[in-house]
mmCIF file of N, CA, C and O in Angstrom:
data_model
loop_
_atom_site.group_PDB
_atom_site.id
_atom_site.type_symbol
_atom_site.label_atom_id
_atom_site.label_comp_id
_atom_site.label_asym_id
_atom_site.label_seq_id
_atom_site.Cartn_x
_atom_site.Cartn_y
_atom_site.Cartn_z
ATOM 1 N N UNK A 1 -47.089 131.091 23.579
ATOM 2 C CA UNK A 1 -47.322 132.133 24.561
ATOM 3 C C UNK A 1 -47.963 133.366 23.928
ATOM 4 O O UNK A 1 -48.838 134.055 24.452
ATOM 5 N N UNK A 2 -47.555 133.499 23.049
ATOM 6 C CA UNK A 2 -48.080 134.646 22.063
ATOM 7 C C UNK A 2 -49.861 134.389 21.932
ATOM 8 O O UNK A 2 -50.532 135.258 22.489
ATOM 9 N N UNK A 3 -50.207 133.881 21.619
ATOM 10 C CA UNK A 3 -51.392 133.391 21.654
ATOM 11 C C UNK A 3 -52.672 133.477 22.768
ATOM 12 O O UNK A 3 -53.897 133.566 22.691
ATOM 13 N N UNK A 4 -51.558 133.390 23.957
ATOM 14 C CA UNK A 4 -52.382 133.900 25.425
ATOM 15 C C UNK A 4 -52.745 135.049 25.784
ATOM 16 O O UNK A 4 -53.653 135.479 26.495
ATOM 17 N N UNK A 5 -51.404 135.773 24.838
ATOM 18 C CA UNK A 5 -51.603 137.366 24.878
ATOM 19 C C UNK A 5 -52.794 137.937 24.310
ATOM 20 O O UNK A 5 -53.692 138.611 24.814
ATOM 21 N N UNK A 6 -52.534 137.382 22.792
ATOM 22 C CA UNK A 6 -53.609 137.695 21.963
ATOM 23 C C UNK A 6 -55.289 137.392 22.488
ATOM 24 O O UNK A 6 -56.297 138.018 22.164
ATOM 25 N N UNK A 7 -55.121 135.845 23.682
ATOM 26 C CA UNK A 7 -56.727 135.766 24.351
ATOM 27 C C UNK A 7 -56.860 134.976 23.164
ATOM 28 O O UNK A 7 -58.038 134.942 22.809
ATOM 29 N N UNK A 8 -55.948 134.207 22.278
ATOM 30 C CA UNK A 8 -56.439 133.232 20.908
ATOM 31 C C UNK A 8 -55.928 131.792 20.766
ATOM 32 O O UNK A 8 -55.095 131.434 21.599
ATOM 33 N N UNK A 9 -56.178 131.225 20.154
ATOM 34 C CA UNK A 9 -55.995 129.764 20.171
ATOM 35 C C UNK A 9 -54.948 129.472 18.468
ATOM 36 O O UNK A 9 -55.274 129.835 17.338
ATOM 37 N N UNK A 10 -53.984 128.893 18.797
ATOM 38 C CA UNK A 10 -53.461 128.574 17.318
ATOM 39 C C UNK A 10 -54.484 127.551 17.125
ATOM 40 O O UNK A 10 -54.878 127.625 15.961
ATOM 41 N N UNK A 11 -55.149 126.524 17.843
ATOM 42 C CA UNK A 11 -55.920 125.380 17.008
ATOM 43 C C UNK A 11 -56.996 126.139 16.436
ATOM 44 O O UNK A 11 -57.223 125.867 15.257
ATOM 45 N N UNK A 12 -57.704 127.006 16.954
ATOM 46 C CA UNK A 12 -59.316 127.760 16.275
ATOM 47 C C UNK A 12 -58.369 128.514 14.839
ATOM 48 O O UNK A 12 -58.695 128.188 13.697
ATOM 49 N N UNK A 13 -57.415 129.341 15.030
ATOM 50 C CA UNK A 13 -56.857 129.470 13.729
ATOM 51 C C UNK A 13 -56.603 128.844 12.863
ATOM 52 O O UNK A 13 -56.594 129.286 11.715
ATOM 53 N N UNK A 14 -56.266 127.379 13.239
ATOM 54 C CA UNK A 14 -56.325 126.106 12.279
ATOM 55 C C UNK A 14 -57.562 125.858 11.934
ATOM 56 O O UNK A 14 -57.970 125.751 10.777
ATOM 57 N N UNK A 15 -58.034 125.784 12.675
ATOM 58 C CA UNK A 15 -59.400 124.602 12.185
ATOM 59 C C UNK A 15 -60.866 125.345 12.147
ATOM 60 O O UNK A 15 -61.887 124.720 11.859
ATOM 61 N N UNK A 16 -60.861 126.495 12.410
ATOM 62 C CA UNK A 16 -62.212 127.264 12.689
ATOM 63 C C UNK A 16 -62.600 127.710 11.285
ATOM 64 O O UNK A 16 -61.851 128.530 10.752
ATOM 65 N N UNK A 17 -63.663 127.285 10.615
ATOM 66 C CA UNK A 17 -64.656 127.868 9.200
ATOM 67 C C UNK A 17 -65.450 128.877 10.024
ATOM 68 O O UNK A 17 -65.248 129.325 11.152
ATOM 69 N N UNK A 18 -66.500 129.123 9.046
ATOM 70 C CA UNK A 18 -67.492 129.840 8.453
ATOM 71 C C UNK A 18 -68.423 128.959 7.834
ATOM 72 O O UNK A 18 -68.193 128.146 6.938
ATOM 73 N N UNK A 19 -69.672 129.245 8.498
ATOM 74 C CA UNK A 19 -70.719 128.550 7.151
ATOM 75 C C UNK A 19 -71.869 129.989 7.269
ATOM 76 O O UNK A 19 -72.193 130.808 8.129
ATOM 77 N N UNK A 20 -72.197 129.690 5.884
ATOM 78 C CA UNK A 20 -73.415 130.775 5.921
ATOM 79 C C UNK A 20 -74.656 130.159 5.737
ATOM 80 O O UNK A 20 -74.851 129.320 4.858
ATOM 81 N N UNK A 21 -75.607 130.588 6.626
ATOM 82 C CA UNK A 21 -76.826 129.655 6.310
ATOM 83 C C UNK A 21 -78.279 130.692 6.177
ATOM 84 O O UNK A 21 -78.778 131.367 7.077
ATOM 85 N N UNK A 22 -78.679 130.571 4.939
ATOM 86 C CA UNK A 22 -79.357 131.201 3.979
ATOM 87 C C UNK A 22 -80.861 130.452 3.811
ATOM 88 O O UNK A 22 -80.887 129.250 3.543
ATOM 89 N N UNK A 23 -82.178 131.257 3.991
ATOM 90 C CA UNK A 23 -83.398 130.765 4.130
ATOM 91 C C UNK A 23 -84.354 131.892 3.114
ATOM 92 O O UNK A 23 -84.671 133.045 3.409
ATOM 93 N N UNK A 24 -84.629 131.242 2.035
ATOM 94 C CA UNK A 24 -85.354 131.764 1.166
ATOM 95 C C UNK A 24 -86.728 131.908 0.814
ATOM 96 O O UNK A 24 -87.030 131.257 -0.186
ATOM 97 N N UNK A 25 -87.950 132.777 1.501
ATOM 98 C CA UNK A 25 -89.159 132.513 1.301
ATOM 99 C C UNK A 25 -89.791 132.084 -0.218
ATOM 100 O O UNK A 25 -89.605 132.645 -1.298
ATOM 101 N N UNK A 26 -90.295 131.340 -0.023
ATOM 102 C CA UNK A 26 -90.967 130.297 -1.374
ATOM 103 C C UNK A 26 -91.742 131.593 -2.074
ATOM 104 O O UNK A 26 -91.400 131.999 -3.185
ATOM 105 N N UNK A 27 -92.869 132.226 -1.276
ATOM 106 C CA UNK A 27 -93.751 132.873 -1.503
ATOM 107 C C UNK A 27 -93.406 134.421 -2.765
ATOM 108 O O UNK A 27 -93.886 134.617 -3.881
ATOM 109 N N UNK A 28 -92.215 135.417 -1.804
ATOM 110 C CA UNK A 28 -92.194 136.446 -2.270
ATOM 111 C C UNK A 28 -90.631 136.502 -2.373
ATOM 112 O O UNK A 28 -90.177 137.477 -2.972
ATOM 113 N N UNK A 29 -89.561 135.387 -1.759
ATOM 114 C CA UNK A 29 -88.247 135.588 -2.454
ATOM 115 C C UNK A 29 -87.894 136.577 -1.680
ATOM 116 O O UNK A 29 -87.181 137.451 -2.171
ATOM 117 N N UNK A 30 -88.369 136.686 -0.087
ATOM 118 C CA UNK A 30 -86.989 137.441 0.657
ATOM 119 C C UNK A 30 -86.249 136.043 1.443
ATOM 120 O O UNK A 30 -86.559 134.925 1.854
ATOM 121 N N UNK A 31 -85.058 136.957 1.333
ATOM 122 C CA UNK A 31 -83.867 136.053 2.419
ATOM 123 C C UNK A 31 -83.543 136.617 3.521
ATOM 124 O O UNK A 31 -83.556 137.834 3.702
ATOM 125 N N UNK A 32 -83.242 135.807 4.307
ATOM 126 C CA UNK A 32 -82.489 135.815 5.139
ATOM 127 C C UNK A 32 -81.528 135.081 5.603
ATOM 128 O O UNK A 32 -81.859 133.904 5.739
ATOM 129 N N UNK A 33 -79.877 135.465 6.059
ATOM 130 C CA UNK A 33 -78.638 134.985 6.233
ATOM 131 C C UNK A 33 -78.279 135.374 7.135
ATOM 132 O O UNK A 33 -78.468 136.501 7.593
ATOM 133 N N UNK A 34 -77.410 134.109 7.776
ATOM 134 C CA UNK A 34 -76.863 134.249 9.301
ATOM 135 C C UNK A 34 -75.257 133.430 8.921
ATOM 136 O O UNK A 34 -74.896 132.784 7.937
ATOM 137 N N UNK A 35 -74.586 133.799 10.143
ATOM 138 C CA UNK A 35 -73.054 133.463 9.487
ATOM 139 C C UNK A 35 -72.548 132.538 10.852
ATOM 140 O O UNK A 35 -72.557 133.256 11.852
ATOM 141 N N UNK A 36 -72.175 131.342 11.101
ATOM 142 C CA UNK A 36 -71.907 130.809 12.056
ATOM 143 C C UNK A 36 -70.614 130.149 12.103
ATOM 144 O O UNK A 36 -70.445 129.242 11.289
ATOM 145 N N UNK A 37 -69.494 130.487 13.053
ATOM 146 C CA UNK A 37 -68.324 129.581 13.130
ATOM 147 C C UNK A 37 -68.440 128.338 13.410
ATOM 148 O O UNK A 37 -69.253 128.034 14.282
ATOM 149 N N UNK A 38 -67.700 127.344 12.780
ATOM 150 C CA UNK A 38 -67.817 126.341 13.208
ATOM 151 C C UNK A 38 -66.076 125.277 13.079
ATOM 152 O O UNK A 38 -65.348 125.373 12.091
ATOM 153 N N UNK A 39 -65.897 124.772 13.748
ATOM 154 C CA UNK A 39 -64.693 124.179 14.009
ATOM 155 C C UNK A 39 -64.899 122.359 13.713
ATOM 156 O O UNK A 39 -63.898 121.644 13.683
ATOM 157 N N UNK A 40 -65.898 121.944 13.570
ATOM 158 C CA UNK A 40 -66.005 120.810 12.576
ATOM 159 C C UNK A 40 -67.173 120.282 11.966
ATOM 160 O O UNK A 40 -68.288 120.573 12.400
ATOM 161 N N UNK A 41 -67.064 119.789 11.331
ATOM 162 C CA UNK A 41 -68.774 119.777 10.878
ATOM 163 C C UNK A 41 -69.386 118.120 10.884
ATOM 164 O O UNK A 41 -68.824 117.496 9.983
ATOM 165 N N UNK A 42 -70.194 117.415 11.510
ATOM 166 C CA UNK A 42 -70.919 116.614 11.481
ATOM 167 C C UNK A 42 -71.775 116.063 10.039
ATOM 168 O O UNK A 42 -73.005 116.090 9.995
ATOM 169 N N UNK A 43 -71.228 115.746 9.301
ATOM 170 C CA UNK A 43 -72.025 115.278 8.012
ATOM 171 C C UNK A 43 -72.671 113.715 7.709
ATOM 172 O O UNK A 43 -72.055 112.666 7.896
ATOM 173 N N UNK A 44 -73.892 113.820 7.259
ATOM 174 C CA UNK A 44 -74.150 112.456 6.926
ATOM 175 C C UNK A 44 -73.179 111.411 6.045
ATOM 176 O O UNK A 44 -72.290 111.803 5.289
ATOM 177 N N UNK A 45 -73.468 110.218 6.251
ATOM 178 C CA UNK A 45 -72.602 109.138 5.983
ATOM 179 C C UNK A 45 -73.566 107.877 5.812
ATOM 180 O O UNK A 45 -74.393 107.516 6.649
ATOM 181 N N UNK A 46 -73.295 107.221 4.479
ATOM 182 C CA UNK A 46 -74.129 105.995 3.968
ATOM 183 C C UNK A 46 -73.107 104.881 3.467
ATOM 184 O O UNK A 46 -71.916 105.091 3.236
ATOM 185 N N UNK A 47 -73.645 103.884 3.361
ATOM 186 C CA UNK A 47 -72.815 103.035 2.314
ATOM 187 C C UNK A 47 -72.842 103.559 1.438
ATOM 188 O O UNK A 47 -71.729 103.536 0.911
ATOM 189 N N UNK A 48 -73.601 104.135 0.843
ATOM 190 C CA UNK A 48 -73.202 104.547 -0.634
ATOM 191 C C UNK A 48 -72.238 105.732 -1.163
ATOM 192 O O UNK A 48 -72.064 106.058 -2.337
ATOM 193 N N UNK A 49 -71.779 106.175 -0.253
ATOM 194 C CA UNK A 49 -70.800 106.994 -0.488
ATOM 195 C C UNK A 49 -69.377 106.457 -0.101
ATOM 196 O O UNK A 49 -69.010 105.762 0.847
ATOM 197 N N UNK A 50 -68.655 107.054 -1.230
ATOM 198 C CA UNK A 50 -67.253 106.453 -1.489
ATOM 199 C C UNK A 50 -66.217 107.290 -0.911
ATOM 200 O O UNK A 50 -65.262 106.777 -0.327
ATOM 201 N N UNK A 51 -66.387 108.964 -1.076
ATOM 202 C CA UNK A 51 -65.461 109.792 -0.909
ATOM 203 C C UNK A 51 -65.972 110.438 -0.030
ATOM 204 O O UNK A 51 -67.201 110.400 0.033
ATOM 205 N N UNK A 52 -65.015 111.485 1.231
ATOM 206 C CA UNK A 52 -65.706 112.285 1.731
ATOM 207 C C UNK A 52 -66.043 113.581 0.849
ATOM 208 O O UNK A 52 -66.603 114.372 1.608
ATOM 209 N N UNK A 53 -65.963 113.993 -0.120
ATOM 210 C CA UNK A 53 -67.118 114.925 -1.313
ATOM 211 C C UNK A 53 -68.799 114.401 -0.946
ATOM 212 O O UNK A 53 -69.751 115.005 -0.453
ATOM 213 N N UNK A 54 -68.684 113.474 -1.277
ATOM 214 C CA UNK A 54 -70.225 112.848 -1.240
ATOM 215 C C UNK A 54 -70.772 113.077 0.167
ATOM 216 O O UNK A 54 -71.963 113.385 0.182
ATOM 217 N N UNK A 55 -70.175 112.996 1.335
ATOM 218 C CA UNK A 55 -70.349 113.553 2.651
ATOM 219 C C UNK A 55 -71.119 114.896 2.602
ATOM 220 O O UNK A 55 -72.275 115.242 2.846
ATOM 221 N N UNK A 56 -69.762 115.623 2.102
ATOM 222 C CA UNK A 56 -69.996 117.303 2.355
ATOM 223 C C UNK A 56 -71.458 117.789 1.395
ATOM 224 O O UNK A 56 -72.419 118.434 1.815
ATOM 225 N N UNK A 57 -71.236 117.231 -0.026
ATOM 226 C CA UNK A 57 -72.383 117.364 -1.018
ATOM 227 C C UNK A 57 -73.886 117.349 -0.117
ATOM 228 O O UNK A 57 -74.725 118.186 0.214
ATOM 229 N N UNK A 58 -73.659 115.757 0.073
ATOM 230 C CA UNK A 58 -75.367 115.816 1.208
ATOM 231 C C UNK A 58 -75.239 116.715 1.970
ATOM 232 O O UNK A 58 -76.109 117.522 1.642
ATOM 233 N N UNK A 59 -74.691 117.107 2.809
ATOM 234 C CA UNK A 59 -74.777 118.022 4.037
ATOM 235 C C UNK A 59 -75.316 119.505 3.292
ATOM 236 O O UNK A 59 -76.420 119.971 3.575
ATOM 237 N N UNK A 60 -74.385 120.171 2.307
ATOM 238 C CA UNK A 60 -74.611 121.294 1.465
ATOM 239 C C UNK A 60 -76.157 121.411 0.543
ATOM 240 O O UNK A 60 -76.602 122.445 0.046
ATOM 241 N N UNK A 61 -76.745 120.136 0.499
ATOM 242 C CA UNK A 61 -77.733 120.195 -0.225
ATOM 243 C C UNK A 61 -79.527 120.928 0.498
ATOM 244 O O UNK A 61 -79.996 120.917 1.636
ATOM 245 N N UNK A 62 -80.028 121.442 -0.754
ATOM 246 C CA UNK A 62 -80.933 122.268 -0.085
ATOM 247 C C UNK A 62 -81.688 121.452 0.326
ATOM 248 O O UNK A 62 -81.692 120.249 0.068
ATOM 249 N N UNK A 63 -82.770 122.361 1.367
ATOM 250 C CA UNK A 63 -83.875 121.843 2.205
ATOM 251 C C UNK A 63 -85.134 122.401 1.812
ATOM 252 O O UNK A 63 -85.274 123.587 1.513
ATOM 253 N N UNK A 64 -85.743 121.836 1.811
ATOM 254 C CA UNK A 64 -87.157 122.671 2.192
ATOM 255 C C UNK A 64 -87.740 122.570 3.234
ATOM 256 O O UNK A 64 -87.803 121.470 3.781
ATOM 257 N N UNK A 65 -88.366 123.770 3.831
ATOM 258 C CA UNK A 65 -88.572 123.749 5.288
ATOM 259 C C UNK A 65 -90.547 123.822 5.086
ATOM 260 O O UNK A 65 -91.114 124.909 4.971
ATOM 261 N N UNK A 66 -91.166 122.744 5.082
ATOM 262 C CA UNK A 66 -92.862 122.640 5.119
ATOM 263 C C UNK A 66 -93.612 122.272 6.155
ATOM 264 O O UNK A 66 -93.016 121.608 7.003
ATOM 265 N N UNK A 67 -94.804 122.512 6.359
ATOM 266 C CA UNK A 67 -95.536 121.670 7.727
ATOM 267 C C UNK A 67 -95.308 122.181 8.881
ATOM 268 O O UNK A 67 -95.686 123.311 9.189
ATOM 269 N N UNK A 68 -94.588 121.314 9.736
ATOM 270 C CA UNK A 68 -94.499 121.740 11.032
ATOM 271 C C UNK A 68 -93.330 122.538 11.177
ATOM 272 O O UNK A 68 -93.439 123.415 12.033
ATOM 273 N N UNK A 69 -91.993 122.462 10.439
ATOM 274 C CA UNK A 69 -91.019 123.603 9.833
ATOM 275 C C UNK A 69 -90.959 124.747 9.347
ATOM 276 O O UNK A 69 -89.949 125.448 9.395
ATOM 277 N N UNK A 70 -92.313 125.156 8.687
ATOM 278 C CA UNK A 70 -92.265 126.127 8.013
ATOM 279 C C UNK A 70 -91.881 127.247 9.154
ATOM 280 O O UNK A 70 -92.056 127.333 10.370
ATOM 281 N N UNK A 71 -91.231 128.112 8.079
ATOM 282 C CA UNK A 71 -90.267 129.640 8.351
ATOM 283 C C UNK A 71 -91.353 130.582 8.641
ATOM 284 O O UNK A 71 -92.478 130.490 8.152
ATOM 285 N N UNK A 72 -90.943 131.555 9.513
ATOM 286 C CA UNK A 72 -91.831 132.947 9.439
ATOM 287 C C UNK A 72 -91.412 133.881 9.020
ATOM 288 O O UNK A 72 -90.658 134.527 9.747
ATOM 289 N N UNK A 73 -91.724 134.398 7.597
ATOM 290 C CA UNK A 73 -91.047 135.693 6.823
ATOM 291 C C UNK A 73 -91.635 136.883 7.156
ATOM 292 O O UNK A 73 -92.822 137.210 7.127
ATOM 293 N N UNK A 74 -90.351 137.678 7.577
ATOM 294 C CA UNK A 74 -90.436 139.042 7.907
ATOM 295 C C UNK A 74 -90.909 139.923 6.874
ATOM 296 O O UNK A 74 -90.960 141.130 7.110
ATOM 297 N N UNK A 75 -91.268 139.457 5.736
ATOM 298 C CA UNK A 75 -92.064 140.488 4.649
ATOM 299 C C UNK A 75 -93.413 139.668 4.384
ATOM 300 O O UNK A 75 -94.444 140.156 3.921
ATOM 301 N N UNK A 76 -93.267 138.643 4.673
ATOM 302 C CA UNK A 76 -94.801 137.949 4.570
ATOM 303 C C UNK A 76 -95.713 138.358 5.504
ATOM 304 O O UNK A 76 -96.857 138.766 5.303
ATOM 305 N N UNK A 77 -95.003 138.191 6.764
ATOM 306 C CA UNK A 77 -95.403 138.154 8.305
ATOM 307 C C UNK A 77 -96.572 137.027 8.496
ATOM 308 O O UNK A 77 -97.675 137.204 9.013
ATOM 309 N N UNK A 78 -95.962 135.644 7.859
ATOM 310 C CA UNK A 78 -96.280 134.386 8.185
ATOM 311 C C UNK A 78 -95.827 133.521 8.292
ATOM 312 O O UNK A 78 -94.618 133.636 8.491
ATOM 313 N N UNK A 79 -96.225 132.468 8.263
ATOM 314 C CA UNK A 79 -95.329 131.389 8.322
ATOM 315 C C UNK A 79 -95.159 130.725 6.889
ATOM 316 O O UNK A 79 -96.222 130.231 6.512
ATOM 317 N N UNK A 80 -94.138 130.580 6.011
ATOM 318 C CA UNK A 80 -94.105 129.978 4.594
ATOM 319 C C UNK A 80 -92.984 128.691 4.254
ATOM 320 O O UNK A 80 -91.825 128.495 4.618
ATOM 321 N N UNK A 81 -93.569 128.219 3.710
ATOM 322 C CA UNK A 81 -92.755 127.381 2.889
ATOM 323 C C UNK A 81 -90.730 128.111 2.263
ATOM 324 O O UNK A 81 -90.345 128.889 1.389
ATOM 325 N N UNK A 82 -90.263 127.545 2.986
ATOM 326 C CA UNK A 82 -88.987 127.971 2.469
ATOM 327 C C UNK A 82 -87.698 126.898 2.277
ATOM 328 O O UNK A 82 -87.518 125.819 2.840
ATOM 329 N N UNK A 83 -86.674 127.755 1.039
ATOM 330 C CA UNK A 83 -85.775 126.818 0.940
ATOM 331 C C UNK A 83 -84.822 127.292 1.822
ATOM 332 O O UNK A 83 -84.767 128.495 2.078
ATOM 333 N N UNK A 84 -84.087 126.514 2.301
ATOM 334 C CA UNK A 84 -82.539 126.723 3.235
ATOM 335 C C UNK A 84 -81.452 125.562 2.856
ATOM 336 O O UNK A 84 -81.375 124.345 2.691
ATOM 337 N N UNK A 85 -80.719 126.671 2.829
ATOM 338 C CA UNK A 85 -79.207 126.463 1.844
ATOM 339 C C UNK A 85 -78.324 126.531 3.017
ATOM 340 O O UNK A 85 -78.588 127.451 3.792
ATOM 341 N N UNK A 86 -77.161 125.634 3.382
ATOM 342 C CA UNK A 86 -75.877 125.984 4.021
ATOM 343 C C UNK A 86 -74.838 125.740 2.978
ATOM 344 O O UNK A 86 -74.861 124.862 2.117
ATOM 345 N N UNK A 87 -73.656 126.914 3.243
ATOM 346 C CA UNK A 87 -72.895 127.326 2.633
ATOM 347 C C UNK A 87 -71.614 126.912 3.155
ATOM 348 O O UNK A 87 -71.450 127.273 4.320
ATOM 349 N N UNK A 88 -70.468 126.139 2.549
ATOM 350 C CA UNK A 88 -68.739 126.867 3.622
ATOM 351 C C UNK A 88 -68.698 128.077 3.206
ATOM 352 O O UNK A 88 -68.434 127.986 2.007
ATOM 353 N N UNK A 89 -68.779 128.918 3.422
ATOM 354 C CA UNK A 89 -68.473 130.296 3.605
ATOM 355 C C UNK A 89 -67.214 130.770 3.727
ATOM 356 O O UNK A 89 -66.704 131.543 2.916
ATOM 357 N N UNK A 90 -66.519 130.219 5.000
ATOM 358 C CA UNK A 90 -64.860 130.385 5.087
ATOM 359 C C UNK A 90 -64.709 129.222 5.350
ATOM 360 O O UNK A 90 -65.470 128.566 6.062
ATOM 361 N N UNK A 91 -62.996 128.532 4.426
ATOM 362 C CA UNK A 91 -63.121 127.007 5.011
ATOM 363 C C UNK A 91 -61.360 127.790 5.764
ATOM 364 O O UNK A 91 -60.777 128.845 5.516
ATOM 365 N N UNK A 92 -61.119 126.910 6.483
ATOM 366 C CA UNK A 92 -60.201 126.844 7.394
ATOM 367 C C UNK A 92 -59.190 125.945 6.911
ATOM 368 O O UNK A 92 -59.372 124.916 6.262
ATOM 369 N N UNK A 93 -57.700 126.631 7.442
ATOM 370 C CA UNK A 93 -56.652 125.953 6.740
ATOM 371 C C UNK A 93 -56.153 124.917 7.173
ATOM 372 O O UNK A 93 -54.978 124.557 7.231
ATOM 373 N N UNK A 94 -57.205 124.376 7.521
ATOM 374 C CA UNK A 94 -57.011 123.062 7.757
ATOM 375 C C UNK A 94 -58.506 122.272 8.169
ATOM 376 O O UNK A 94 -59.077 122.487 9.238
ATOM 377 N N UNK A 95 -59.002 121.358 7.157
ATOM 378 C CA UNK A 95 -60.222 121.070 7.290
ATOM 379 C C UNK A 95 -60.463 119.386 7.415
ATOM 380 O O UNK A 95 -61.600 118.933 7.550
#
């Protein structure tokens, strides 16, 4: 009941992260970061992975964003080649 008061959820207190997701122009090395809640995360999955580590690893691994992706940097003021990184940021006590 306490919880209704508050307008909060004990499950989002359980289970709700943080990821930070970070986009780095190739060109001149500005960033930009955005911070998004998230309550579970969707990760790739192969035979070749044994543990869920190897899950989270792929998911965490960088990108490069080229071609029809490419980023538009606010100090370039174009469109560039960039890397993008997601982060757990906050993991939740219970994941």
């Amino acid at each position: 009941m306490r919880y209704l008061e508050r307008g909060k959820s004990f499950l989002v207190d359980l289970l709700q992260g943080q990821l930070r997701s970070s986009l780095v122009c190739k060109a001149c090395g500005h960033r930009a970061s955005n911070f998004d809640p998230f309550l579970y995360l969707s990760v790739p999955v192969s035979g070749s992975m044994y543990r869920v580590t190897d899950a989270i690893e792929k998911y965490l691994e960088d990108e490069v964003l080229q071609g029809e992706e490419k980023w538009f940097c606010e100090r370039c003021k174009v469109k560039v080649e960039a890397r993008k990184k997601i982060d757990l940021w906050k993991l939740p006590p219970v994941l």
